[in-house]
Coordinates of C-alpha atoms and ligand atoms in Angstrom, one line a residue:
M1 CA 96.1 272.8 -9.2
G2 CA 98.6 273.0 -6.3
A3 CA 99.3 276.7 -6.6
I4 CA 95.6 277.4 -6.9
E5 CA 94.7 275.5 -3.8
T6 CA 97.5 277.2 -1.8
Y7 CA 96.2 280.5 -3.0
V8 CA 92.7 279.6 -1.8
D9 CA 94.1 278.5 1.6
E10 CA 96.0 281.7 2.0
K11 CA 93.1 283.9 1.0
C12 CA 90.4 282.3 3.1
E13 CA 90.2 285.2 5.5
A14 CA 90.2 287.8 2.7
F15 CA 87.4 286.0 0.8
L16 CA 85.3 285.9 4.0
E17 CA 85.9 289.7 4.5
E18 CA 84.8 290.4 1.0
L19 CA 81.7 288.3 1.4
F20 CA 80.9 290.2 4.5
E21 CA 81.1 293.5 2.6
L22 CA 78.5 292.3 0.1
L23 CA 76.3 290.9 2.9
R24 CA 76.3 294.3 4.6
I25 CA 74.4 295.7 1.6
P26 CA 70.6 295.2 2.3
S27 CA 69.7 294.3 -1.3
V28 CA 66.1 293.2 -0.7
S29 CA 64.6 293.0 -4.2
A30 CA 60.9 293.0 -3.0
D31 CA 61.2 296.3 -1.2
P32 CA 61.0 299.4 -3.4
D33 CA 62.7 301.5 -0.6
R34 CA 65.8 299.3 -1.1
A35 CA 66.3 300.2 -4.7
G36 CA 69.5 302.2 -3.8
D37 CA 70.9 299.2 -2.0
I38 CA 70.1 296.9 -4.9
G39 CA 72.1 299.3 -7.1
A40 CA 75.0 299.3 -4.7
A41 CA 75.1 295.5 -4.5
G42 CA 75.0 295.1 -8.3
Q43 CA 77.8 297.7 -8.5
W44 CA 79.8 295.8 -5.8
V45 CA 79.6 292.6 -7.8
S46 CA 80.6 294.3 -11.1
D47 CA 83.5 296.1 -9.4
K48 CA 84.7 292.8 -7.9
L49 CA 84.7 291.1 -11.3
A50 CA 86.6 294.0 -12.8
A51 CA 89.1 294.0 -10.0
I52 CA 90.1 290.4 -10.8
G53 CA 90.5 291.1 -14.5
M54 CA 87.1 290.5 -16.0
K55 CA 85.3 292.7 -18.5
S56 CA 82.3 293.8 -16.5
E57 CA 79.2 295.9 -16.9
V58 CA 76.0 296.8 -15.0
V59 CA 73.1 296.6 -17.4
V60 CA 70.2 298.9 -16.5
T61 CA 66.8 297.3 -17.0
K62 CA 63.2 298.2 -16.3
G63 CA 63.6 296.2 -13.2
H64 CA 66.8 295.8 -11.1
P65 CA 70.3 295.9 -12.8
I66 CA 71.9 292.9 -14.2
V67 CA 75.7 292.4 -13.8
Y68 CA 77.4 290.8 -16.8
G69 CA 81.1 289.8 -16.8
E70 CA 83.5 288.0 -19.1
S71 CA 86.9 286.5 -18.3
P72 CA 89.9 287.1 -20.7
K73 CA 89.3 285.1 -23.9
V74 CA 90.9 281.6 -24.0
E75 CA 90.9 280.4 -27.6
G76 CA 89.6 276.9 -28.1
A77 CA 88.5 276.5 -24.5
P78 CA 84.9 275.8 -23.5
T79 CA 82.6 278.6 -22.3
V80 CA 80.8 278.4 -19.0
L81 CA 78.0 280.7 -18.0
V82 CA 77.9 281.3 -14.2
Y83 CA 74.4 282.4 -13.1
G84 CA 73.7 283.8 -9.6
H85 CA 71.8 286.5 -7.8
Y86 CA 72.8 289.4 -5.5
D87 CA 69.3 290.2 -4.3
V88 CA 67.9 288.7 -1.1
Q89 CA 64.6 288.0 0.6
P90 CA 63.0 290.4 3.1
V91 CA 64.1 289.9 6.7
D92 CA 60.9 290.0 8.6
P93 CA 60.1 288.9 11.3
L94 CA 63.1 290.9 12.3
E95 CA 62.7 290.3 16.1
L96 CA 63.6 286.6 15.6
W97 CA 67.1 287.4 14.3
I98 CA 69.8 286.7 17.0
S99 CA 72.1 289.2 15.2
P100 CA 71.0 291.9 12.8
P101 CA 70.5 290.4 9.3
F102 CA 72.8 292.9 7.5
E103 CA 75.6 292.8 10.1
P104 CA 77.2 289.4 9.3
E105 CA 78.8 287.5 12.1
I106 CA 80.3 284.1 12.6
R107 CA 78.9 281.8 15.3
E108 CA 79.8 278.1 15.7
G109 CA 81.4 278.0 12.3
R110 CA 78.5 279.6 10.4
I111 CA 78.2 283.0 8.8
F112 CA 74.9 284.5 9.9
A113 CA 73.3 287.1 7.6
R114 CA 70.5 287.5 5.1
G115 CA 71.9 286.3 1.8
A116 CA 74.7 284.3 3.4
T117 CA 73.7 281.1 1.6
D118 CA 71.0 282.5 -0.8
D119 CA 72.8 283.5 -2.8
K120 CA 75.7 285.9 -2.1
G121 CA 77.9 283.3 -0.4
Q122 CA 77.3 280.6 -3.0
M123 CA 77.5 282.9 -6.0
L124 CA 80.8 284.4 -4.8
T125 CA 82.5 281.0 -4.7
H126 CA 82.6 281.1 -8.5
V127 CA 84.2 284.6 -8.5
F128 CA 86.8 283.7 -5.9
S129 CA 87.7 280.5 -7.7
A130 CA 88.3 282.5 -10.9
Q131 CA 90.4 285.0 -8.9
A132 CA 92.5 282.0 -7.6
W133 CA 93.2 280.8 -11.1
L134 CA 94.0 284.2 -12.5
Q135 CA 96.2 285.3 -9.6
S136 CA 98.1 282.0 -9.2
E137 CA 98.2 280.6 -12.8
G138 CA 97.8 283.9 -14.7
R139 CA 95.0 282.4 -16.8
L140 CA 91.8 280.4 -16.6
P141 CA 91.4 277.0 -18.4
V142 CA 87.9 278.0 -19.6
N143 CA 86.0 281.1 -20.7
L144 CA 83.8 282.3 -18.0
K145 CA 80.7 284.5 -18.4
Y146 CA 79.0 285.8 -15.4
L147 CA 75.3 286.7 -15.3
I148 CA 74.4 287.9 -11.8
E149 CA 70.9 289.4 -11.4
G150 CA 69.1 291.4 -8.7
E151 CA 65.5 290.0 -9.2
E152 CA 65.7 286.3 -8.6
E153 CA 63.7 286.4 -5.4
V154 CA 60.9 288.3 -7.2
G155 CA 60.7 286.3 -10.4
S156 CA 63.5 287.4 -12.7
A157 CA 61.3 289.4 -15.1
A158 CA 64.0 291.7 -16.5
L159 CA 66.5 288.9 -16.9
S160 CA 64.1 286.7 -19.0
D161 CA 63.9 289.6 -21.5
F162 CA 67.7 290.2 -21.3
V163 CA 68.4 286.5 -22.1
A164 CA 66.0 286.4 -25.0
E165 CA 67.6 289.6 -26.5
N166 CA 71.3 288.5 -25.9
T167 CA 71.5 284.8 -26.9
E168 CA 74.7 285.4 -28.9
K169 CA 76.4 287.3 -26.1
L170 CA 75.5 284.6 -23.5
A171 CA 76.3 281.7 -25.8
C172 CA 78.0 278.9 -23.8
D173 CA 78.7 275.2 -23.5
C174 CA 77.1 274.8 -20.1
I175 CA 75.5 276.8 -17.3
V176 CA 76.7 276.6 -13.7
V177 CA 74.4 277.6 -10.8
S178 CA 75.1 277.4 -7.1
D179 CA 71.9 278.5 -5.4
S180 CA 70.7 275.3 -3.7
A181 CA 71.9 272.7 -1.2
Q182 CA 74.1 269.7 -0.7
F183 CA 72.3 266.6 0.2
G184 CA 73.7 266.9 3.8
P185 CA 76.7 268.3 5.5
G186 CA 79.7 267.0 3.5
Q187 CA 77.6 265.0 1.2
P188 CA 77.7 266.9 -2.1
A189 CA 74.9 266.7 -4.7
I190 CA 74.3 267.4 -8.3
T191 CA 70.8 268.6 -8.6
Y192 CA 69.1 267.4 -11.8
G193 CA 65.6 268.9 -11.2
L194 CA 64.0 272.1 -10.0
R195 CA 60.4 272.9 -9.5
G196 CA 58.7 275.7 -11.3
I197 CA 56.4 278.2 -9.8
A198 CA 53.2 280.3 -10.3
C199 CA 52.5 283.1 -7.8
Y200 CA 49.3 285.0 -7.4
E201 CA 47.5 287.4 -5.1
I202 CA 43.7 286.9 -4.5
V203 CA 41.9 290.0 -3.3
V204 CA 38.4 289.8 -2.1
Q205 CA 36.7 293.2 -1.7
G206 CA 33.5 293.4 0.3
P207 CA 31.9 296.4 2.0
N208 CA 33.6 299.8 1.5
R209 CA 34.8 299.8 5.1
D210 CA 35.0 297.5 8.1
L211 CA 31.4 297.1 9.5
H212 CA 29.9 296.2 12.9
S213 CA 29.4 292.5 12.7
G214 CA 26.3 292.8 14.9
S215 CA 24.6 295.2 12.6
F216 CA 25.6 293.6 9.4
G217 CA 26.7 290.0 10.2
G218 CA 24.6 287.4 8.4
S219 CA 23.1 289.8 6.0
I220 CA 26.1 290.4 3.7
T221 CA 29.1 288.3 2.6
N222 CA 32.1 288.4 4.9
P223 CA 35.2 288.8 2.5
A224 CA 37.4 286.7 4.9
V225 CA 34.9 283.9 4.8
A226 CA 34.6 284.2 1.0
L227 CA 38.4 284.0 0.7
S228 CA 38.6 281.0 3.0
R229 CA 36.1 279.2 0.8
I230 CA 38.1 279.9 -2.3
L231 CA 41.3 278.8 -0.7
N232 CA 39.7 275.7 0.7
G233 CA 38.3 274.8 -2.7
L234 CA 41.7 275.0 -4.3
V235 CA 43.2 272.0 -2.5
G236 CA 41.8 268.6 -1.5
E237 CA 41.9 266.8 1.8
G238 CA 45.1 264.9 0.8
G239 CA 46.8 268.0 -0.7
Q240 CA 45.7 267.4 -4.3
V241 CA 45.4 270.6 -6.2
Q242 CA 41.8 271.0 -7.5
V243 CA 42.5 273.1 -10.6
P244 CA 41.0 271.1 -13.5
G245 CA 43.8 269.7 -15.7
F246 CA 46.5 270.6 -13.2
Y247 CA 48.2 267.2 -13.3
D248 CA 47.8 266.6 -17.0
D249 CA 51.4 267.6 -18.0
V250 CA 53.2 266.3 -14.9
V251 CA 56.1 264.0 -15.8
P252 CA 55.7 261.0 -13.5
L253 CA 58.6 259.8 -11.5
T254 CA 60.3 256.8 -13.1
E255 CA 60.7 253.6 -11.2
L256 CA 64.5 254.2 -11.3
E257 CA 64.2 257.6 -9.8
R258 CA 61.9 256.4 -7.1
R259 CA 64.4 253.7 -6.3
Q260 CA 67.3 256.1 -6.3
M261 CA 65.5 258.5 -4.0
A262 CA 64.6 255.8 -1.6
E263 CA 68.2 254.7 -1.4
L264 CA 69.4 258.2 -0.4
P265 CA 70.4 258.4 3.2
F266 CA 67.5 260.7 4.1
D267 CA 66.5 260.9 7.8
E268 CA 62.9 261.9 7.6
K269 CA 62.5 262.3 11.4
Q270 CA 65.5 264.6 11.6
Y271 CA 64.2 266.6 8.6
F272 CA 60.8 267.2 10.3
R273 CA 62.5 267.8 13.7
Q274 CA 64.7 270.5 12.4
A275 CA 61.6 272.2 10.9
G276 CA 59.9 272.1 14.3
V277 CA 57.0 269.9 13.2
S278 CA 55.9 266.6 14.6
D279 CA 54.7 264.8 11.5
S280 CA 54.8 264.8 7.7
W281 CA 51.8 265.6 5.5
G282 CA 51.2 265.6 1.8
E283 CA 49.9 263.9 -1.3
A284 CA 49.1 260.2 -0.6
G285 CA 51.3 257.6 -2.2
Y286 CA 54.5 259.6 -2.2
T287 CA 57.5 259.8 0.2
A288 CA 58.5 263.1 1.7
L289 CA 61.4 263.4 -0.8
E290 CA 59.2 262.6 -3.7
R291 CA 56.6 265.2 -2.6
R292 CA 59.1 268.0 -2.2
W293 CA 61.2 267.3 -5.3
A294 CA 58.9 265.9 -7.9
R295 CA 55.2 266.7 -7.1
P296 CA 53.4 269.9 -7.6
T297 CA 51.8 271.7 -4.7
F298 CA 49.6 274.6 -3.6
D299 CA 50.6 276.9 -0.8
I300 CA 49.3 280.0 1.0
N301 CA 52.3 282.3 1.5
G302 CA 50.4 285.1 3.2
L303 CA 46.9 285.8 4.5
T304 CA 45.6 289.2 5.5
S305 CA 42.2 290.3 6.7
G306 CA 40.4 292.0 9.6
Y307 CA 41.5 292.9 13.0
Q308 CA 45.0 291.7 14.0
G309 CA 45.5 293.6 17.3
T310 CA 45.1 292.3 20.8
G311 CA 41.7 291.4 22.2
A312 CA 38.5 290.9 20.2
K313 CA 37.0 293.3 17.7
T314 CA 33.6 292.5 16.3
I315 CA 33.8 293.5 12.6
I316 CA 33.1 292.3 9.2
P317 CA 36.4 293.2 7.4
G318 CA 36.1 295.3 4.2
R319 CA 38.6 293.2 2.5
A320 CA 40.6 290.0 2.6
S321 CA 43.6 288.9 0.5
A322 CA 46.0 286.0 0.2
K323 CA 49.3 285.5 -1.5
I324 CA 49.5 282.0 -2.9
S325 CA 51.8 279.9 -5.0
F326 CA 51.8 276.7 -6.9
R327 CA 55.1 274.8 -7.2
L328 CA 55.1 273.2 -10.6
V329 CA 57.1 270.3 -12.0
P330 CA 58.2 269.4 -15.5
N331 CA 56.3 269.7 -17.9
Q332 CA 53.6 271.9 -16.3
S333 CA 53.7 275.5 -17.4
P334 CA 52.4 278.6 -15.5
E335 CA 50.6 279.7 -18.7
T336 CA 48.7 276.4 -19.1
I337 CA 47.3 276.4 -15.5
D338 CA 46.5 280.1 -15.5
K339 CA 43.1 280.1 -17.1
A340 CA 41.8 277.0 -15.3
F341 CA 42.9 278.5 -12.0
R342 CA 41.2 281.8 -12.7
D343 CA 38.0 280.0 -13.8
L344 CA 38.0 277.9 -10.6
V345 CA 38.4 280.9 -8.4
E346 CA 35.5 282.6 -10.1
K347 CA 33.4 279.5 -9.6
L348 CA 34.3 279.4 -5.9
A349 CA 33.5 283.1 -5.3
M350 CA 30.5 283.9 -3.1
P351 CA 28.0 286.5 -4.3
G352 CA 28.2 290.0 -2.9
V353 CA 32.0 290.4 -3.0
K354 CA 34.4 291.4 -5.8
V355 CA 37.2 288.8 -6.4
E356 CA 40.3 289.8 -8.2
V357 CA 43.2 287.4 -9.2
R358 CA 46.5 289.2 -9.7
G359 CA 49.1 287.2 -11.4
M360 CA 52.6 287.9 -10.0
H361 CA 55.3 285.7 -11.6
G362 CA 55.8 282.2 -12.9
A363 CA 58.4 279.9 -14.3
P364 CA 58.5 276.3 -15.5
G365 CA 60.4 273.6 -13.7
L366 CA 63.5 271.9 -15.1
L367 CA 65.0 268.4 -15.6
V368 CA 68.7 268.2 -16.6
P369 CA 69.9 265.1 -18.5
L370 CA 72.3 263.1 -16.3
D371 CA 74.4 261.6 -19.2
S372 CA 76.2 264.9 -20.1
P373 CA 80.0 265.1 -20.0
Y374 CA 79.6 268.2 -17.9
V375 CA 77.9 266.2 -15.2
V376 CA 80.8 263.8 -15.2
A377 CA 83.2 266.8 -14.9
A378 CA 81.2 268.2 -12.0
S379 CA 81.2 264.8 -10.3
K380 CA 85.0 264.7 -10.4
A381 CA 85.3 268.3 -9.1
L382 CA 82.9 267.7 -6.2
E383 CA 84.6 264.4 -5.3
H384 CA 87.9 266.2 -5.2
A385 CA 86.8 269.1 -3.0
F386 CA 84.5 267.1 -0.7
G387 CA 86.4 263.8 -0.6
K388 CA 83.1 262.1 -1.4
A389 CA 81.3 261.4 -4.7
P390 CA 78.1 263.4 -5.2
V391 CA 74.6 262.0 -5.1
M392 CA 72.0 262.9 -7.7
T393 CA 69.1 264.9 -6.3
R394 CA 66.2 267.1 -7.3
E395 CA 65.2 270.3 -5.4
G396 CA 61.8 271.6 -4.5
G397 CA 62.7 275.3 -4.9
S398 CA 62.7 277.3 -8.1
I399 CA 65.3 279.3 -9.8
P400 CA 63.1 280.9 -12.4
V401 CA 65.5 281.8 -15.1
V402 CA 67.4 278.5 -15.3
A403 CA 64.8 276.9 -17.6
T404 CA 64.9 280.0 -19.8
L405 CA 68.7 279.9 -20.0
H406 CA 68.6 276.2 -20.7
R407 CA 66.0 276.6 -23.5
Q408 CA 67.4 279.8 -25.1
L409 CA 71.1 279.0 -25.0
K410 CA 70.6 275.2 -25.7
A411 CA 73.0 274.4 -22.9
D412 CA 72.7 272.1 -19.9
A413 CA 72.7 273.5 -16.4
L414 CA 74.9 272.2 -13.6
L415 CA 73.1 272.9 -10.3
L416 CA 75.8 272.5 -7.7
G417 CA 74.5 273.6 -4.3
W418 CA 77.0 274.4 -1.6
G419 CA 74.3 275.2 1.1
Q420 CA 72.4 273.0 3.6
D421 CA 68.6 272.5 3.9
D422 CA 68.8 274.0 7.4
D423 CA 70.7 277.1 6.4
N424 CA 67.5 279.1 7.0
A425 CA 67.1 280.5 3.5
H426 CA 64.1 282.9 3.5
S427 CA 63.9 282.4 7.3
P428 CA 65.3 284.4 10.3
N429 CA 68.9 283.7 11.1
E430 CA 70.0 282.7 7.6
R431 CA 73.4 281.1 7.7
F432 CA 76.1 279.4 5.6
L433 CA 78.8 277.1 7.0
V434 CA 82.2 278.7 6.6
E435 CA 83.4 275.3 5.6
D436 CA 80.8 275.1 2.8
F437 CA 81.9 278.4 1.5
Y438 CA 85.5 277.2 1.3
R439 CA 84.5 273.8 -0.1
G440 CA 82.5 275.7 -2.7
I441 CA 85.5 277.7 -3.8
R442 CA 87.7 274.7 -4.0
A443 CA 85.1 272.6 -6.0
S444 CA 84.5 275.6 -8.3
A445 CA 88.3 276.0 -9.0
R446 CA 88.5 272.3 -9.8
L447 CA 85.4 272.4 -11.9
W448 CA 87.0 274.8 -14.4
E449 CA 89.9 272.4 -14.9
E450 CA 87.6 269.3 -15.3
I451 CA 85.5 271.1 -17.8
A452 CA 88.5 272.2 -19.8
R453 CA 89.6 268.5 -20.0
I454 CA 86.3 267.3 -21.6
Ligands
BES1 N1 67.9 279.5 -3.7 C1 66.5 279.5 -4.0 C2 66.1 278.3 -4.8 C3 66.1 277.0 -4.1 C4 65.3 276.9 -2.9 C5 66.8 276.0 -4.5 C6 65.3 275.7 -2.3 C7 66.8 274.8 -3.9 C8 66.1 274.6 -2.7 C9 66.1 280.7 -4.7 O1 66.8 281.9 -4.4 C10 64.7 281.0 -4.4 O2 64.3 281.1 -3.3 N2 63.8 281.1 -5.4 C11 62.5 281.4 -5.2 C12 62.0 281.8 -6.6 C13 60.7 282.5 -6.6 C14 60.6 283.7 -5.7 C15 60.3 282.8 -8.0 C16 61.7 280.2 -4.7 O3 62.0 279.1 -4.9 O4 60.8 280.5 -3.9
ZN2 ZN1 68.6 282.0 -4.2

């Protein structure tokens, strides 16, 4: 390992410069105007894999391209599938960024750019670690397959199909994903649970144009009021989702998990302070960690209706819409809640408006068994790179395709987050600690060796 670590130390600056190149490409998957940039980012990743000696291809799909790469074959060695994504979230509100989102810069030891932590910076650690092995040892101790997609932030539709159609090609012994967070700065974590998700848009159509609220108010249904009623009816006072049967399949937290979560050095006050809120809120009977990691939720992600300009404008808006999402936990499935959700919305709809529920995307959650030899290998690699043994955590976010990969390839996933909770993923001023980037590369390089030893 000595030569590899020296190589990583020597190449620190070069790795950072290459990450900056990828960060400069505005690969926002949700924005159709950015399709060219999505293509450029996929090509960049594929070229990079090829440049370090991998077989690599860009697979055209009906959505955004998928990059697939393979390292030179090592007979008899285990095969690891690295999954990551090169697409990023939209940047708005742009005015809150201190430096432009696609002009990466370092301030106070952090790389600021959209995609720095989610997921370009984290994903590339597994590419640079392979480069370090190949350049300094001339070989890798494992077979690596790379599956890097451009649609994670919009639900991974094309990738789910690709995985189902290519199970032989993707066959592996374990899956490695770095698209989450450490437990805290310098405290590494192995994440054994992810939440699933179900996203919808609810559109309420009222009059065929905005109307004078004096002439019409009180005599017809206001779509914004109708939408508010629906949204209010979806969630109870204490945060309980009101969709019938919603909790039926929820795997409850075990006593052991609750104890382990309670023992984690989690500073609730600091967590809420960094989010800029004064207090916690959520389902009664659960701690903040339990709520965000292991309980399902309902959220409004966007709400649009009526006059948004300065001053007052007395209208009944013609239309109102909301983007909403449910975070799901094992064993809930987006398909199972779909009908009950649509029925409830219909029941809550006021007369005189047309209510449409548009399904967007969904994915189930995931729980990874902790007794696998790959978890032991990962623990050793993390302890080596961070100087501290990892803690076992779950995450509240979703990485839609991981459950599909786990099921289709019958392989366990190692979720090794190099980021921090306050990296501002999806927010303005997204950032990634330079130190976390390097620790990620070192941990990844060690991981290949630990997996080869199993
Ligand atoms: N990197 C996140 C997943 C994540 C978030 C892991 C928080 C751990 C903690 C990922 O890129 C993401 O944001 N996923 C989306 C998926 C959705 C759009 C289908 C998410 O969770 O909202
Ligand atoms: Zn991500």
